[in-house]
Coordinates of C-alpha atoms in Angstrom, one line a residue:
M1441 CA 270.4 220.7 -41.9
N1442 CA 268.8 222.7 -44.6
H1443 CA 265.1 221.1 -45.3
S1444 CA 265.5 221.0 -49.1
F1445 CA 268.9 219.5 -48.8
R1446 CA 268.0 216.9 -46.6
T1447 CA 265.3 216.2 -49.0
V1448 CA 267.5 215.6 -51.7
V1449 CA 270.0 213.4 -49.6
G1450 CA 267.1 211.1 -48.7
V1451 CA 266.0 210.7 -52.4
S1452 CA 268.9 210.4 -54.1
A1453 CA 269.1 206.6 -53.1
I1454 CA 265.7 206.0 -54.3
I1455 CA 266.7 207.6 -57.7
I1456 CA 269.8 205.3 -58.2
G1457 CA 267.9 202.5 -56.4
L1458 CA 265.2 202.6 -59.3
A1459 CA 267.6 202.9 -62.1
A1460 CA 268.4 199.2 -62.7
C1461 CA 267.4 198.7 -66.3
K1462 CA 268.3 197.2 -69.7
G1463 CA 271.5 197.1 -72.3
D1464 CA 274.0 195.2 -73.6
V1465 CA 276.4 194.9 -70.6
A1466 CA 279.7 192.9 -70.9
Q1467 CA 281.8 195.9 -71.3
E1468 CA 279.6 198.2 -69.0
S1469 CA 279.5 195.7 -66.0
E1470 CA 283.5 195.4 -66.1
Q1471 CA 283.4 199.1 -66.1
L1472 CA 281.5 199.3 -63.1
L1473 CA 283.1 196.3 -61.1
Q1474 CA 286.6 197.7 -61.7
Y1475 CA 286.2 200.6 -59.5
I1476 CA 285.0 198.5 -56.3
P1477 CA 287.9 197.4 -54.2
A1478 CA 288.3 193.4 -53.4
E1479 CA 288.5 194.0 -49.4
T1480 CA 284.8 195.7 -49.6
P1481 CA 282.8 194.3 -46.9
Y1482 CA 279.6 194.5 -48.7
V1483 CA 278.3 195.0 -52.4
M1484 CA 275.1 194.6 -54.4
A1485 CA 275.9 195.1 -57.9
Y1486 CA 273.2 195.2 -60.9
T1487 CA 275.8 194.3 -63.4
K1488 CA 273.2 193.2 -66.4
P1489 CA 270.1 195.1 -67.4
L1490 CA 266.9 193.5 -67.8
S1491 CA 265.7 192.6 -71.5
D1492 CA 263.4 195.2 -73.3
D1493 CA 260.3 192.6 -72.9
L1494 CA 260.8 192.7 -69.0
M1495 CA 261.4 196.4 -69.0
D1496 CA 258.4 197.2 -71.0
K1497 CA 256.6 195.6 -68.1
F1498 CA 258.5 197.4 -65.3
E1499 CA 258.6 200.8 -66.7
P1500 CA 254.7 201.6 -66.2
V1501 CA 254.7 200.1 -62.9
M1502 CA 258.2 202.1 -61.7
D1503 CA 256.2 205.3 -63.0
K1504 CA 253.0 204.7 -61.1
T1505 CA 255.2 203.9 -58.1
M1506 CA 257.4 207.1 -58.3
S1507 CA 254.1 209.0 -58.9
G1508 CA 252.9 208.0 -55.5
Y1509 CA 256.1 208.9 -54.1
Q1510 CA 256.0 212.3 -55.7
R1511 CA 252.7 212.9 -54.0
I1512 CA 253.7 211.7 -50.7
L1513 CA 256.8 213.8 -50.9
R1514 CA 254.5 217.2 -51.8
Y1515 CA 252.0 216.5 -49.3
K1516 CA 254.6 216.1 -46.5
V1517 CA 256.7 219.2 -47.7
S1518 CA 253.2 221.1 -48.2
E1519 CA 252.7 220.8 -44.2
Y1520 CA 256.2 222.1 -43.6
L1521 CA 255.3 225.2 -46.0
V1522 CA 252.6 226.2 -43.9
E1523 CA 254.5 226.2 -40.7
L1524 CA 257.7 228.1 -42.8
S1525 CA 255.4 230.7 -44.1
S1526 CA 254.1 231.9 -40.8
E1527 CA 257.6 232.7 -39.5
E1528 CA 259.1 236.2 -40.2
G1529 CA 260.6 236.2 -43.9
G1530 CA 259.2 232.5 -44.3
A1531 CA 257.2 233.6 -47.2
D1532 CA 260.3 233.5 -49.5
K1533 CA 261.6 230.4 -48.0
A1534 CA 258.7 228.7 -48.7
K1535 CA 258.5 229.7 -52.3
Q1536 CA 262.2 228.6 -52.9
L1537 CA 261.6 225.3 -51.2
Q1538 CA 258.5 224.6 -53.1
E1539 CA 260.7 225.6 -56.4
F1540 CA 263.4 222.8 -55.1
V1541 CA 260.7 220.3 -54.6
D1542 CA 259.1 221.0 -57.8
E1543 CA 262.6 220.2 -59.3
L1544 CA 263.2 217.4 -57.3
T1545 CA 260.2 215.4 -58.1
S1546 CA 260.8 216.1 -61.8
L1547 CA 263.4 213.5 -61.8
M1548 CA 261.1 210.8 -60.0
S1549 CA 259.6 209.2 -63.2
V1550 CA 261.1 206.7 -65.7
Q1551 CA 261.5 210.2 -68.1
G1552 CA 262.8 212.2 -65.3
L1553 CA 265.5 209.6 -64.8
R1554 CA 266.3 209.6 -68.6
D1555 CA 266.4 213.3 -68.8
A1556 CA 269.0 213.0 -65.9
G1557 CA 271.0 210.5 -67.8
I1558 CA 270.0 207.5 -66.2
D1559 CA 268.3 204.9 -68.7
R1560 CA 267.9 201.6 -69.7
D1561 CA 271.3 200.9 -70.2
S1562 CA 272.4 202.2 -66.8
V1563 CA 273.8 199.6 -64.2
F1564 CA 274.8 200.3 -60.9
A1565 CA 276.1 199.1 -57.4
I1566 CA 276.2 199.9 -53.6
Y1567 CA 279.1 198.6 -51.7
G1568 CA 281.3 199.8 -49.0
D1569 CA 284.4 201.7 -49.1
G1570 CA 285.4 200.4 -45.7
L1571 CA 282.1 200.7 -43.8
L1572 CA 281.0 203.9 -45.6
P1573 CA 278.4 203.1 -48.3
V1574 CA 279.0 204.3 -51.9
F1575 CA 276.3 204.4 -54.6
R1576 CA 277.8 204.5 -58.2
V1577 CA 275.6 204.2 -61.4
E1578 CA 276.9 204.3 -65.0
L1579 CA 275.3 207.1 -67.0
S1580 CA 273.8 207.2 -70.4
D1581 CA 274.7 211.0 -70.5
R1582 CA 277.1 212.6 -68.2
D1583 CA 276.1 216.3 -69.2
K1584 CA 272.5 215.5 -68.2
F1585 CA 273.0 214.3 -65.0
E1586 CA 275.4 217.3 -64.2
A1587 CA 272.5 219.4 -65.4
A1588 CA 270.0 218.0 -63.3
V1589 CA 272.3 218.3 -60.3
S1590 CA 272.7 222.0 -61.3
R1591 CA 269.1 222.5 -61.6
L1592 CA 268.5 221.0 -58.0
E1593 CA 271.4 222.8 -56.7
S1594 CA 269.8 226.5 -58.3
K1595 CA 266.6 226.1 -56.5
A1596 CA 268.3 225.1 -52.8
T1597 CA 269.1 227.7 -50.2
Q1598 CA 272.5 226.5 -49.8
K1599 CA 274.8 225.7 -52.8
F1600 CA 277.4 222.8 -53.0
Q1601 CA 281.0 223.6 -52.7
V1602 CA 283.6 222.3 -55.1
G1603 CA 286.6 220.2 -54.1
T1604 CA 289.3 218.3 -56.1
A1605 CA 290.7 215.0 -55.5
G1606 CA 292.9 212.9 -57.9
G1607 CA 292.4 215.6 -60.7
E1608 CA 288.6 215.3 -60.7
S1609 CA 286.4 218.0 -59.3
Y1610 CA 283.2 217.2 -56.9
R1611 CA 280.4 218.7 -55.4
Y1612 CA 280.0 218.4 -51.7
Y1613 CA 278.0 219.7 -48.6
D1614 CA 279.2 219.4 -45.3
I1615 CA 276.7 218.4 -42.3
E1616 CA 278.5 218.9 -39.0
E1617 CA 281.6 216.5 -39.4
A1618 CA 280.0 214.5 -42.3
R1619 CA 280.5 215.4 -46.0
F1620 CA 277.8 214.6 -48.6
V1621 CA 279.7 214.1 -51.9
V1622 CA 278.4 214.1 -55.5
A1623 CA 280.7 213.4 -58.1
T1624 CA 280.9 212.4 -61.9
P1625 CA 284.2 210.8 -62.7
G1626 CA 284.1 209.7 -66.4
D1627 CA 280.8 208.5 -67.2
S1628 CA 279.8 207.3 -63.8
A1629 CA 277.9 209.4 -61.0
V1630 CA 278.9 208.5 -57.6
I1631 CA 277.4 209.4 -54.3
T1632 CA 278.6 208.9 -51.1
I1633 CA 279.3 210.6 -47.3
V1634 CA 282.5 210.8 -46.1
P1635 CA 284.3 212.2 -42.8
T1636 CA 285.2 216.0 -43.4
T1637 CA 288.6 214.8 -42.1
Y1638 CA 289.3 212.7 -45.2
S1639 CA 292.5 213.8 -47.3
D1640 CA 292.1 214.3 -51.1
D1641 CA 293.6 210.9 -51.4
R1642 CA 291.3 209.1 -49.2
V1643 CA 288.4 211.0 -51.1
A1644 CA 289.6 209.9 -54.5
R1645 CA 289.6 206.3 -53.4
A1646 CA 286.2 206.5 -52.0
L1647 CA 284.9 208.1 -55.4
G1648 CA 287.2 205.6 -57.5
I1649 CA 288.7 208.1 -59.1
K1650 CA 291.9 206.0 -58.1
K1651 CA 291.2 202.6 -59.0
P1652 CA 292.0 200.0 -56.5
Q1653 CA 294.9 197.8 -57.0
N1654 CA 292.4 194.8 -56.8
N1655 CA 288.9 194.9 -57.6
V1656 CA 285.9 192.7 -56.8
V1657 CA 285.5 191.3 -60.1
K1658 CA 287.0 187.8 -59.6
G1659 CA 285.5 187.5 -55.9
L1660 CA 281.8 188.2 -57.5
G1661 CA 282.5 185.6 -60.3
E1662 CA 283.4 182.9 -57.8
I1663 CA 280.0 183.4 -56.1
R1664 CA 278.0 183.6 -59.4
K1665 CA 279.7 180.2 -60.2
A1666 CA 279.5 178.7 -56.7
Y1667 CA 275.7 179.7 -56.5
D1668 CA 274.8 179.4 -60.4
F1669 CA 273.5 183.1 -60.2
T1670 CA 273.0 184.9 -63.2
D1671 CA 275.0 187.9 -64.5
H1672 CA 272.0 190.3 -63.6
F1673 CA 272.6 190.9 -60.1
V1674 CA 275.0 189.5 -57.3
G1675 CA 276.1 190.6 -54.0
F1676 CA 277.3 189.8 -50.7
V1677 CA 277.6 190.9 -46.9
D1678 CA 281.0 189.9 -45.4
V1679 CA 280.2 189.9 -41.6
E1680 CA 283.5 188.8 -40.7
K1681 CA 285.0 191.7 -42.4
L1682 CA 282.5 194.2 -41.0
A1683 CA 283.0 193.0 -37.7
A1684 CA 286.8 193.1 -38.1
S1685 CA 286.1 196.9 -38.8
F1686 CA 285.1 197.4 -35.2
L1687 CA 287.3 195.1 -33.6
G1688 CA 290.9 196.6 -34.9
D1689 CA 290.3 197.8 -38.4
P1690 CA 293.4 195.8 -39.9
S1691 CA 292.2 197.5 -43.3
G1692 CA 293.0 201.1 -41.6
L1693 CA 290.0 202.2 -43.9
N1694 CA 287.8 203.3 -41.1
K1695 CA 290.2 205.1 -38.9
E1696 CA 288.5 208.5 -39.4
L1697 CA 284.8 207.2 -39.1
L1698 CA 285.5 205.2 -35.8
L1699 CA 287.0 208.2 -34.3
L1700 CA 283.8 210.3 -35.5
V1701 CA 281.7 208.1 -33.7
E1702 CA 284.1 207.8 -30.7
H1703 CA 284.6 204.2 -31.0
D1704 CA 288.1 202.9 -29.8
P1705 CA 288.8 199.2 -30.3
E1706 CA 291.4 199.0 -27.7
E1707 CA 288.7 199.8 -25.1
L1708 CA 287.6 196.2 -25.7
T1709 CA 289.4 193.3 -23.8
A1710 CA 291.5 190.9 -26.0
E1711 CA 289.1 188.4 -24.8
C1712 CA 285.9 190.4 -26.0
R1713 CA 287.6 191.1 -29.5
A1714 CA 288.1 187.3 -29.9
E1715 CA 285.0 186.3 -28.8
F1716 CA 283.1 188.8 -30.9
A1717 CA 285.2 187.7 -33.8
E1718 CA 284.3 184.1 -33.2
L1719 CA 280.3 185.1 -33.1
A1720 CA 281.0 186.6 -36.5
S1721 CA 282.5 183.4 -37.7
V1722 CA 279.2 181.4 -37.0
A1723 CA 277.7 183.1 -40.2
P1724 CA 280.9 184.8 -41.9
R1725 CA 278.7 185.8 -45.1
M1726 CA 275.4 186.5 -46.9
V1727 CA 275.5 186.3 -50.8
V1728 CA 272.4 187.0 -53.0
G1729 CA 271.9 187.0 -56.7
Y1730 CA 269.2 186.1 -59.5
T1731 CA 269.2 182.4 -60.3
D1732 CA 266.6 182.9 -63.4
V1733 CA 265.5 185.9 -65.3
N1734 CA 263.0 185.5 -68.2
N1735 CA 259.8 187.1 -69.3
D1736 CA 257.4 185.0 -67.1
Y1737 CA 259.2 185.3 -63.5
L1738 CA 262.3 186.4 -61.5
A1739 CA 263.9 184.2 -59.2
S1740 CA 266.4 185.0 -56.9
E1741 CA 268.2 183.4 -53.8
M1742 CA 269.9 184.5 -50.6
V1743 CA 272.1 182.5 -48.8
V1744 CA 273.4 182.9 -45.2
E1745 CA 276.3 180.9 -45.2
L1746 CA 276.9 179.2 -41.6
R1747 CA 280.0 177.6 -40.0
D1748 CA 280.3 173.8 -41.0
D1749 CA 279.0 172.6 -37.6
I1750 CA 276.3 174.9 -37.4
A1751 CA 274.9 174.5 -40.9
A1752 CA 275.4 170.6 -40.5
G1753 CA 273.2 170.8 -37.1
L1754 CA 270.3 173.0 -38.7
A1755 CA 270.3 170.8 -41.6
T1756 CA 268.7 168.1 -39.7
L1757 CA 265.9 170.0 -38.5
P1758 CA 263.4 169.8 -41.7
T1759 CA 261.4 167.0 -42.4
G1760 CA 258.8 165.6 -44.9
V1761 CA 255.4 167.7 -44.8
P1762 CA 252.9 166.7 -47.7
G1763 CA 252.6 169.6 -49.9
L1764 CA 254.6 171.9 -48.2
G1765 CA 256.9 173.8 -50.9
A1766 CA 254.4 173.6 -53.3
D1767 CA 252.3 176.6 -54.9
L1768 CA 249.1 175.6 -54.4
G1769 CA 247.4 178.9 -56.1
G1770 CA 244.9 180.9 -54.4
L1771 CA 245.2 183.6 -52.2
L1772 CA 247.8 182.5 -49.4
T1773 CA 249.7 179.1 -48.6
F1774 CA 252.2 179.0 -45.7
G1775 CA 253.7 176.3 -43.7
F1776 CA 257.0 174.7 -41.9
S1777 CA 258.5 171.5 -40.9
L1778 CA 260.4 170.5 -38.1
D1779 CA 262.0 167.6 -36.4
P1780 CA 261.7 168.4 -32.8
M1781 CA 263.9 165.5 -31.6
A1782 CA 266.5 167.1 -34.0
A1783 CA 265.8 170.4 -32.8
R1784 CA 266.5 169.2 -29.1
S1785 CA 269.5 167.8 -30.2
F1786 CA 271.0 170.7 -31.9
F1787 CA 270.3 172.7 -28.8
E1788 CA 271.7 170.6 -26.7
A1789 CA 274.8 170.4 -28.6
R1790 CA 275.0 174.2 -28.6
L1791 CA 274.5 174.2 -24.8
D1792 CA 277.4 171.7 -24.4
A1793 CA 279.5 173.5 -26.7
M1794 CA 278.9 176.6 -24.6
E1795 CA 279.9 175.0 -21.4
A1796 CA 283.2 173.2 -22.8
D1797 CA 284.3 176.8 -23.8
P1798 CA 282.5 179.6 -22.1
F1799 CA 282.8 183.0 -23.0
E1800 CA 284.9 185.2 -20.7
C1801 CA 283.8 188.5 -22.3
A1802 CA 281.6 190.5 -19.6
D1803 CA 279.5 192.0 -22.5
L1804 CA 278.7 188.1 -23.3
A1805 CA 277.7 187.1 -19.8
E1806 CA 274.0 187.1 -20.6
L1807 CA 274.7 184.4 -23.3
Q1808 CA 276.5 182.3 -20.8
V1809 CA 273.9 182.8 -18.2
G1810 CA 271.5 181.5 -20.5
I1811 CA 272.9 178.0 -20.5
A1812 CA 271.2 177.2 -17.1
Q1813 CA 267.8 178.4 -18.4
G1814 CA 268.4 176.3 -21.2
R1815 CA 269.1 173.2 -19.4
Q1816 CA 266.0 174.1 -17.2
A1817 CA 263.8 174.2 -20.3
L1818 CA 265.1 170.9 -21.7
A1819 CA 264.3 169.4 -18.3
Q1820 CA 260.6 170.1 -18.3
P1821 CA 258.1 167.5 -19.3
I1822 CA 256.8 167.5 -22.6
P1823 CA 253.7 165.2 -24.0
P1824 CA 254.9 162.6 -26.3
V1825 CA 252.4 164.1 -28.8
V1826 CA 254.9 167.0 -29.2
Y1827 CA 257.8 165.1 -30.2
N1828 CA 255.4 163.3 -32.9
F1829 CA 254.7 166.7 -34.4
S1830 CA 256.5 167.3 -37.6
G1831 CA 255.1 170.7 -39.2
M1832 CA 251.7 172.1 -40.7
L1833 CA 250.4 173.7 -43.8
A1834 CA 247.8 176.1 -44.4
H1835 CA 246.4 177.0 -47.6
I1836 CA 243.7 179.7 -47.7
N1837 CA 242.2 179.5 -51.5
D1838 CA 239.9 182.4 -51.2
V1839 CA 238.4 184.8 -48.4
Q1840 CA 235.3 186.8 -49.1
G1841 CA 233.5 189.8 -47.3
M1842 CA 236.7 190.8 -45.1
D1843 CA 237.7 194.3 -44.7
L1844 CA 241.1 195.0 -43.1
G1845 CA 240.4 198.8 -42.5
T1846 CA 237.5 198.4 -40.5
Q1847 CA 238.6 194.9 -39.0
K1848 CA 235.2 193.2 -40.4
P1849 CA 235.8 189.5 -40.0
P1850 CA 235.2 187.3 -43.3
E1851 CA 231.9 186.1 -44.4
S1852 CA 233.2 183.1 -46.2
V1853 CA 236.4 181.2 -46.4
D1854 CA 237.8 178.4 -48.6
A1855 CA 240.6 177.1 -46.8
S1856 CA 242.5 173.4 -45.6
F1857 CA 244.9 173.0 -43.2
L1858 CA 247.4 170.1 -42.5
F1859 CA 249.2 169.1 -39.1
A1860 CA 251.7 166.6 -39.8
F1861 CA 252.2 164.1 -37.1
E1862 CA 254.3 160.9 -37.0
N1863 CA 251.1 159.2 -35.1
A1864 CA 248.3 161.5 -35.8
Q1865 CA 245.6 159.2 -34.0
D1866 CA 247.2 160.6 -30.7
L1867 CA 246.4 164.1 -31.5
V1868 CA 242.9 162.7 -32.2
N1869 CA 242.5 161.2 -29.1
M1870 CA 243.6 164.4 -27.0
A1871 CA 241.2 166.6 -29.3
S1872 CA 238.4 164.2 -28.2
M1873 CA 238.7 164.6 -24.8
M1874 CA 238.4 168.2 -24.9
V1875 CA 235.8 168.5 -27.8
P1876 CA 232.9 166.0 -27.6
Q1877 CA 232.0 166.6 -31.3
V1878 CA 235.6 165.2 -32.3
A1879 CA 235.0 162.1 -30.1
E1880 CA 231.5 161.7 -31.8
M1881 CA 233.0 161.4 -35.2
N1882 CA 235.0 158.4 -34.7
L1883 CA 237.9 159.4 -36.8
L1884 CA 240.1 156.4 -38.2
P1885 CA 243.5 157.0 -40.0
D1886 CA 241.9 156.0 -43.3
G1887 CA 242.3 159.4 -45.2
K1888 CA 238.6 159.5 -45.8
A1889 CA 237.0 163.1 -45.1
R1890 CA 234.0 163.2 -42.5
A1891 CA 232.0 166.1 -41.9
L1892 CA 233.0 168.6 -39.2
D1893 CA 230.3 170.2 -37.1
L1894 CA 231.4 173.0 -35.1
P1895 CA 229.7 176.2 -34.4
Q1896 CA 232.8 178.4 -34.4
L1897 CA 233.2 177.3 -38.2
A1898 CA 229.4 177.7 -39.0
E1899 CA 229.9 181.4 -39.2
I1900 CA 232.2 181.5 -42.1
A1901 CA 231.7 178.3 -43.9
D1902 CA 228.6 176.2 -44.9
K1903 CA 230.9 172.9 -45.2
A1904 CA 233.7 171.8 -43.1
F1905 CA 235.5 168.2 -43.2
V1906 CA 238.2 166.4 -41.4
A1907 CA 240.3 163.7 -42.6
L1908 CA 243.1 161.5 -40.7
S1909 CA 246.1 159.5 -42.1
K1910 CA 249.1 157.9 -40.5
V1911 CA 250.9 161.1 -41.5
G1912 CA 248.3 163.8 -40.0
L1913 CA 245.1 165.7 -39.6
S1914 CA 243.6 167.9 -42.1
V1915 CA 240.8 170.1 -41.8
A1916 CA 239.2 172.1 -44.6
V1917 CA 236.2 174.4 -44.9
G1918 CA 234.2 175.9 -47.7
E1919 CA 233.7 174.6 -51.2
G1920 CA 235.2 171.5 -52.1
S1921 CA 236.3 171.0 -48.6
A1922 CA 235.8 167.4 -48.4
E1923 CA 238.1 166.6 -51.5
S1924 CA 240.7 169.4 -50.2
S1925 CA 240.7 167.6 -46.7
E1926 CA 241.7 164.2 -48.6
A1927 CA 244.1 165.6 -51.0
M1928 CA 246.1 167.3 -48.6
L1929 CA 247.2 164.2 -46.9
V1930 CA 248.5 162.5 -50.0
A1931 CA 250.0 165.3 -51.7
D1932 CA 253.8 164.9 -52.7
V1933 CA 256.7 165.6 -50.0
E1934 CA 259.3 167.9 -51.7
T1935 CA 263.2 166.9 -51.5
P1936 CA 264.6 168.3 -49.8
P1937 CA 262.0 169.4 -47.5
P1938 CA 261.6 173.2 -47.0
F1939 CA 261.9 174.4 -43.7
V1940 CA 259.5 177.2 -44.3
S1941 CA 257.3 177.9 -47.4
F1942 CA 255.1 180.8 -48.4
S1943 CA 253.4 181.6 -51.6
M1944 CA 250.6 184.2 -52.1
D1945 CA 248.6 186.1 -54.8
S1946 CA 250.5 189.2 -54.4
K1947 CA 248.0 191.4 -56.3
R1948 CA 245.1 190.4 -54.0
Y1949 CA 247.3 190.9 -50.9
F1950 CA 248.6 194.7 -52.0
D1951 CA 245.0 195.4 -52.6
F1952 CA 243.9 194.5 -49.7
L1953 CA 246.4 196.9 -48.0
G1954 CA 245.5 199.5 -50.2
D1955 CA 242.0 198.9 -49.2
A1956 CA 242.8 199.2 -45.6
I1957 CA 245.0 202.4 -46.1
M1958 CA 241.8 204.0 -47.8
Q1959 CA 240.0 203.2 -44.8
G1960 CA 241.3 205.8 -42.4
G1961 CA 244.1 207.1 -40.7
E1962 CA 247.4 205.8 -39.2
P1963 CA 247.3 204.2 -35.7
G1964 CA 247.3 207.0 -33.0
D1965 CA 246.1 209.7 -35.3
S1966 CA 243.3 211.9 -34.0
E1967 CA 242.2 212.9 -37.1
P1968 CA 241.8 210.6 -40.6
T1969 CA 244.7 210.9 -43.2
P1970 CA 243.7 213.2 -45.7
L1971 CA 242.4 211.5 -48.7
A1972 CA 245.0 212.8 -51.1
L1973 CA 247.7 211.0 -49.1
R1974 CA 245.8 208.1 -48.4
T1975 CA 245.1 207.6 -52.6
A1976 CA 248.9 208.1 -52.9
M1977 CA 249.9 205.9 -50.2
R1978 CA 247.7 203.1 -51.6
D1979 CA 248.9 203.6 -55.3
V1980 CA 252.5 202.9 -54.0
M1981 CA 251.3 200.0 -52.1
V1982 CA 249.3 198.3 -55.1
S1983 CA 251.8 199.0 -57.6
S1984 CA 253.7 195.7 -56.6
G1985 CA 250.8 193.8 -57.3
D1986 CA 250.3 195.1 -60.7
L1987 CA 253.9 194.0 -61.7
Y1988 CA 253.9 190.4 -59.6
E1989 CA 251.0 188.4 -60.1
R1990 CA 252.4 185.6 -57.2
V1991 CA 255.5 185.5 -55.0
S1992 CA 256.6 182.2 -53.6
I1993 CA 259.4 182.0 -50.9
D1994 CA 261.2 178.7 -49.7
V1995 CA 263.8 178.5 -46.9
H1996 CA 265.7 175.4 -46.9
L1997 CA 268.7 174.4 -44.0
T1998 CA 271.4 173.0 -45.8
E1999 CA 275.2 172.2 -45.1
R2000 CA 275.7 175.3 -46.9
G2001 CA 273.8 177.5 -44.5
V2002 CA 270.1 179.1 -44.6
E2003 CA 269.0 179.1 -48.1
I2004 CA 266.0 181.6 -49.2
G2005 CA 264.9 181.0 -52.5
S2006 CA 262.2 183.6 -54.0
R2007 CA 260.1 183.4 -57.4
M2008 CA 258.0 186.1 -58.4
T2009 CA 255.8 185.6 -61.3
L2010 CA 255.1 188.4 -63.5
S2011 CA 251.6 189.8 -64.6
D2012 CA 250.8 189.5 -68.1

């Protein structure tokens, strides 16, 4: 495939993905969604643009990010240009490719997108016409978009061909048996890839030139209502529909695609088709959307919906751990909770179910063999203290002197750690047998901090304290460690308890990664990555920290499934 065309294909999705923006959307949202068929197996729809205040924060970061990608793209292409120029007649080809890249990178900015007819008022969606992905964005100016595509084409070594479907013209380029398509029906831009064997009617459907009889508006509205999502963004992936596409394709939409990849569902036995469909029903759908959008933070939730019996079993696993789920500030907080007995019961129930109704499909034989291994694991003796364990929480308030690039360990750490146990004294008794210093401390479950004198900790902290209570053991190092060790034991327990919780200072985190990038080359490189490229990669990395001050993620296991909530606090 022509190099310049391959580049535009790869970057097209990035340009559209960066176009979620602003405006008054009731009408635009309806216009966008009416082209998406109700039977689509997946959709991610940005249907309500963000406010001007939010976009005033987002756009400078978008420019910085896209500027970094511009420089990365230019550098990567420059390496290819050197190779191309050394070939016979390659100088002219290199010149033309350079002109194409110059035109492409001119689009990679906020102003460049506006000049291409994509601005703050644009809403967009990524969805499936059957299995094939379709990108659709509402344009602020169709003529500007057409002009931008024409400018790109004028610089490319190979030109688009023009086809018609449903009375609308479209540009396309064939890549073996696949066809890359760009169309501008109405006030929209549509980009997709289809088999070359598609009929004109089938292309028209993929491009939304022919509106579907039933669209996705009602289905997305029901998801919004059920999960209290805002109007800004909502999406889903229907796992059962995706599985059905490969197990028999009842919609008929994927016939040409399945032929193209030489997949024949009839080659599967009836038992295999039924059992793969049953596996898909375990997690039939994933939904996602914003739950709160304001000038201070963006909150979202992703829910992996589970079959009722699986969801009910998993919902018993989390248990209370003091402080888990609270954003304690500082650099990084992470932890989890787990009821070991509930986990054992859930695992046993799954083994029982698989024994009662064994898989017959040969492709699933390994899963069935795993039953015996699972029984053996459950039969192994486990110390009682393990079943008393209910989770942990680590809070790293500050780290100084660490360098990820050179793998230099930290010079000082302010951190605290909680290990939750139903009978924490048992843990201390075990530790006392292995570490004489612990035995000498005579720890009691009174919640009072006691100095911890361990040579291993002296290298990173002047002070270290440990405290014990009936609910757990806490260890803290650094400034204020005595107070921190006691406070962790009496922190509030979130209701319902999270299964996993994580929060971080995103600016410092991405600065850490950016500094590591600046230290040298990629793993395995014989020579360091050039400074200009490292700087561009660093700028892309740290731009996220320029936008988001903190990021928090909580995972809950509920009777609906796995619920992953995130909150991104915006920088001032």
